[in-house]
Amino acid sequence: MNDIGNKDTITKLKTMFLDYPQTTLGIHEVLYIDTINGKASAKYIAKNEMCHSGGIVQGGFVTGWIDAIMALACMAKCGSDVLVLTLELKINFLNSAKIGEIISTAKVIKNTKTIAFIEGKLEDNKGILIATGTCTAKLKHNFYNYK
């Protein structure tokens, strides 16, 4: 999928998302951002040090990858200056994440000026669904304009 929407916002969000703290989660590439529909996708690299027994990625990383991409999708739709604060998060673990490429994708379901409802998913590089998630987030506008 290709980037859709405001090119300046897309460039700003990609720059922000490829820096700390996403580097802690193993961000590799932002695959696309859609500022019109509030969608985003990114590729992470799951490493051995992220795993527990048997080479299975620890669930906190899975949760982090989905939470992060939901925030990016929300910022795409609501503005690059918006701080997305997760109020409630639900993750469904469907399969184990293994070492290698992981694709995280999300879209905004509905938003108001101060609240957003977002859903996300995590797949391996073969398209096997690893986990799904939903969140309710509080939006703080003009947050990144002050930094």
mmCIF file with all atom_site columns, N, CA and C in Angstrom, residues 14 17-18 26-32 41-45 69 72 101-104:
data_model
loop_
_atom_site.group_PDB
_atom_site.id
_atom_site.type_symbol
_atom_site.label_atom_id
_atom_site.label_alt_id
_atom_site.label_comp_id
_atom_site.label_asym_id
_atom_site.label_entity_id
_atom_site.label_seq_id
_atom_site.pdbx_PDB_ins_code
_atom_site.Cartn_x
_atom_site.Cartn_y
_atom_site.Cartn_z
_atom_site.occupancy
_atom_site.B_iso_or_equiv
_atom_site.pdbx_formal_charge
_atom_site.auth_seq_id
_atom_site.auth_comp_id
_atom_site.auth_asym_id
_atom_site.auth_atom_id
_atom_site.pdbx_PDB_model_num
ATOM 1  N N  . LYS A 1 14  ? 6.741  9.972   9.789  1.00 0.00 ? 14  LYS A N  1
ATOM 2  C CA . LYS A 1 14  ? 7.749  8.930   9.536  1.00 0.00 ? 14  LYS A CA 1
ATOM 3  C C  . LYS A 1 14  ? 9.052  9.254   10.265 1.00 0.00 ? 14  LYS A C  1
ATOM 4  N N  . PHE A 1 17  ? 8.498  8.622   13.992 1.00 0.00 ? 17  PHE A N  1
ATOM 5  C CA . PHE A 1 17  ? 8.275  7.219   14.329 1.00 0.00 ? 17  PHE A CA 1
ATOM 6  C C  . PHE A 1 17  ? 9.526  6.363   14.177 1.00 0.00 ? 17  PHE A C  1
ATOM 7  N N  . LEU A 1 18  ? 10.470 6.811   13.380 1.00 0.00 ? 18  LEU A N  1
ATOM 8  C CA . LEU A 1 18  ? 11.701 6.035   13.188 1.00 0.00 ? 18  LEU A CA 1
ATOM 9  C C  . LEU A 1 18  ? 12.779 6.392   14.205 1.00 0.00 ? 18  LEU A C  1
ATOM 10 N N  . GLY A 1 26  ? 12.438 -2.055  18.137 1.00 0.00 ? 26  GLY A N  1
ATOM 11 C CA . GLY A 1 26  ? 12.957 -2.724  16.945 1.00 0.00 ? 26  GLY A CA 1
ATOM 12 C C  . GLY A 1 26  ? 12.328 -2.256  15.649 1.00 0.00 ? 26  GLY A C  1
ATOM 13 N N  . ILE A 1 27  ? 11.896 -0.987  15.587 1.00 0.00 ? 27  ILE A N  1
ATOM 14 C CA . ILE A 1 27  ? 11.310 -0.465  14.348 1.00 0.00 ? 27  ILE A CA 1
ATOM 15 C C  . ILE A 1 27  ? 12.319 -0.604  13.212 1.00 0.00 ? 27  ILE A C  1
ATOM 16 N N  . HIS A 1 28  ? 11.837 -1.023  12.068 1.00 0.00 ? 28  HIS A N  1
ATOM 17 C CA . HIS A 1 28  ? 12.703 -1.174  10.904 1.00 0.00 ? 28  HIS A CA 1
ATOM 18 C C  . HIS A 1 28  ? 12.289 -0.219  9.796  1.00 0.00 ? 28  HIS A C  1
ATOM 19 N N  . GLU A 1 29  ? 10.968 -0.093  9.552  1.00 0.00 ? 29  GLU A N  1
ATOM 20 C CA . GLU A 1 29  ? 10.498 0.719   8.430  1.00 0.00 ? 29  GLU A CA 1
ATOM 21 C C  . GLU A 1 29  ? 9.022  1.057   8.628  1.00 0.00 ? 29  GLU A C  1
ATOM 22 N N  . VAL A 1 30  ? 8.649  2.282   8.285  1.00 0.00 ? 30  VAL A N  1
ATOM 23 C CA . VAL A 1 30  ? 7.235  2.644   8.209  1.00 0.00 ? 30  VAL A CA 1
ATOM 24 C C  . VAL A 1 30  ? 6.799  2.294   6.793  1.00 0.00 ? 30  VAL A C  1
ATOM 25 N N  . LEU A 1 31  ? 5.852  1.389   6.676  1.00 0.00 ? 31  LEU A N  1
ATOM 26 C CA . LEU A 1 31  ? 5.441  0.900   5.357  1.00 0.00 ? 31  LEU A CA 1
ATOM 27 C C  . LEU A 1 31  ? 4.498  1.862   4.650  1.00 0.00 ? 31  LEU A C  1
ATOM 28 N N  . TYR A 1 32  ? 3.521  2.394   5.373  1.00 0.00 ? 32  TYR A N  1
ATOM 29 C CA . TYR A 1 32  ? 2.653  3.418   4.787  1.00 0.00 ? 32  TYR A CA 1
ATOM 30 C C  . TYR A 1 32  ? 1.899  4.169   5.866  1.00 0.00 ? 32  TYR A C  1
ATOM 31 N N  . SER A 1 41  ? 1.024  1.438   8.846  1.00 0.00 ? 41  SER A N  1
ATOM 32 C CA . SER A 1 41  ? 1.643  0.122   8.940  1.00 0.00 ? 41  SER A CA 1
ATOM 33 C C  . SER A 1 41  ? 3.154  0.293   9.070  1.00 0.00 ? 41  SER A C  1
ATOM 34 N N  . ALA A 1 42  ? 3.771  -0.587  9.858  1.00 0.00 ? 42  ALA A N  1
ATOM 35 C CA . ALA A 1 42  ? 5.219  -0.540  10.050 1.00 0.00 ? 42  ALA A CA 1
ATOM 36 C C  . ALA A 1 42  ? 5.768  -1.952  10.173 1.00 0.00 ? 42  ALA A C  1
ATOM 37 N N  . LYS A 1 43  ? 7.043  -2.064  9.862  1.00 0.00 ? 43  LYS A N  1
ATOM 38 C CA . LYS A 1 43  ? 7.747  -3.338  9.987  1.00 0.00 ? 43  LYS A CA 1
ATOM 39 C C  . LYS A 1 43  ? 8.699  -3.250  11.169 1.00 0.00 ? 43  LYS A C  1
ATOM 40 N N  . TYR A 1 44  ? 8.639  -4.257  12.024 1.00 0.00 ? 44  TYR A N  1
ATOM 41 C CA . TYR A 1 44  ? 9.548  -4.392  13.154 1.00 0.00 ? 44  TYR A CA 1
ATOM 42 C C  . TYR A 1 44  ? 10.394 -5.636  12.938 1.00 0.00 ? 44  TYR A C  1
ATOM 43 N N  . ILE A 1 45  ? 11.537 -5.658  13.571 1.00 0.00 ? 45  ILE A N  1
ATOM 44 C CA . ILE A 1 45  ? 12.386 -6.845  13.538 1.00 0.00 ? 45  ILE A CA 1
ATOM 45 C C  . ILE A 1 45  ? 12.415 -7.430  14.954 1.00 0.00 ? 45  ILE A C  1
ATOM 46 N N  . ILE A 1 69  ? 1.566  1.286   16.690 1.00 0.00 ? 69  ILE A N  1
ATOM 47 C CA . ILE A 1 69  ? 1.019  1.531   15.349 1.00 0.00 ? 69  ILE A CA 1
ATOM 48 C C  . ILE A 1 69  ? -0.388 2.122   15.437 1.00 0.00 ? 69  ILE A C  1
ATOM 49 N N  . LEU A 1 72  ? 0.230  5.763   15.850 1.00 0.00 ? 72  LEU A N  1
ATOM 50 C CA . LEU A 1 72  ? 0.639  6.371   14.572 1.00 0.00 ? 72  LEU A CA 1
ATOM 51 C C  . LEU A 1 72  ? -0.564 6.571   13.647 1.00 0.00 ? 72  LEU A C  1
ATOM 52 N N  . GLU A 1 101 ? 10.856 -10.669 10.735 1.00 0.00 ? 101 GLU A N  1
ATOM 53 C CA . GLU A 1 101 ? 10.041 -9.503  10.398 1.00 0.00 ? 101 GLU A CA 1
ATOM 54 C C  . GLU A 1 101 ? 8.624  -9.651  10.925 1.00 0.00 ? 101 GLU A C  1
ATOM 55 N N  . ILE A 1 102 ? 8.123  -8.559  11.485 1.00 0.00 ? 102 ILE A N  1
ATOM 56 C CA . ILE A 1 102 ? 6.770  -8.490  12.017 1.00 0.00 ? 102 ILE A CA 1
ATOM 57 C C  . ILE A 1 102 ? 6.108  -7.251  11.420 1.00 0.00 ? 102 ILE A C  1
ATOM 58 N N  . ILE A 1 103 ? 4.889  -7.397  10.924 1.00 0.00 ? 103 ILE A N  1
ATOM 59 C CA . ILE A 1 103 ? 4.161  -6.272  10.322 1.00 0.00 ? 103 ILE A CA 1
ATOM 60 C C  . ILE A 1 103 ? 3.005  -5.883  11.235 1.00 0.00 ? 103 ILE A C  1
ATOM 61 N N  . SER A 1 104 ? 2.991  -4.614  11.626 1.00 0.00 ? 104 SER A N  1
ATOM 62 C CA . SER A 1 104 ? 1.949  -4.069  12.490 1.00 0.00 ? 104 SER A CA 1
ATOM 63 C C  . SER A 1 104 ? 1.128  -3.063  11.691 1.00 0.00 ? 104 SER A C  1
#
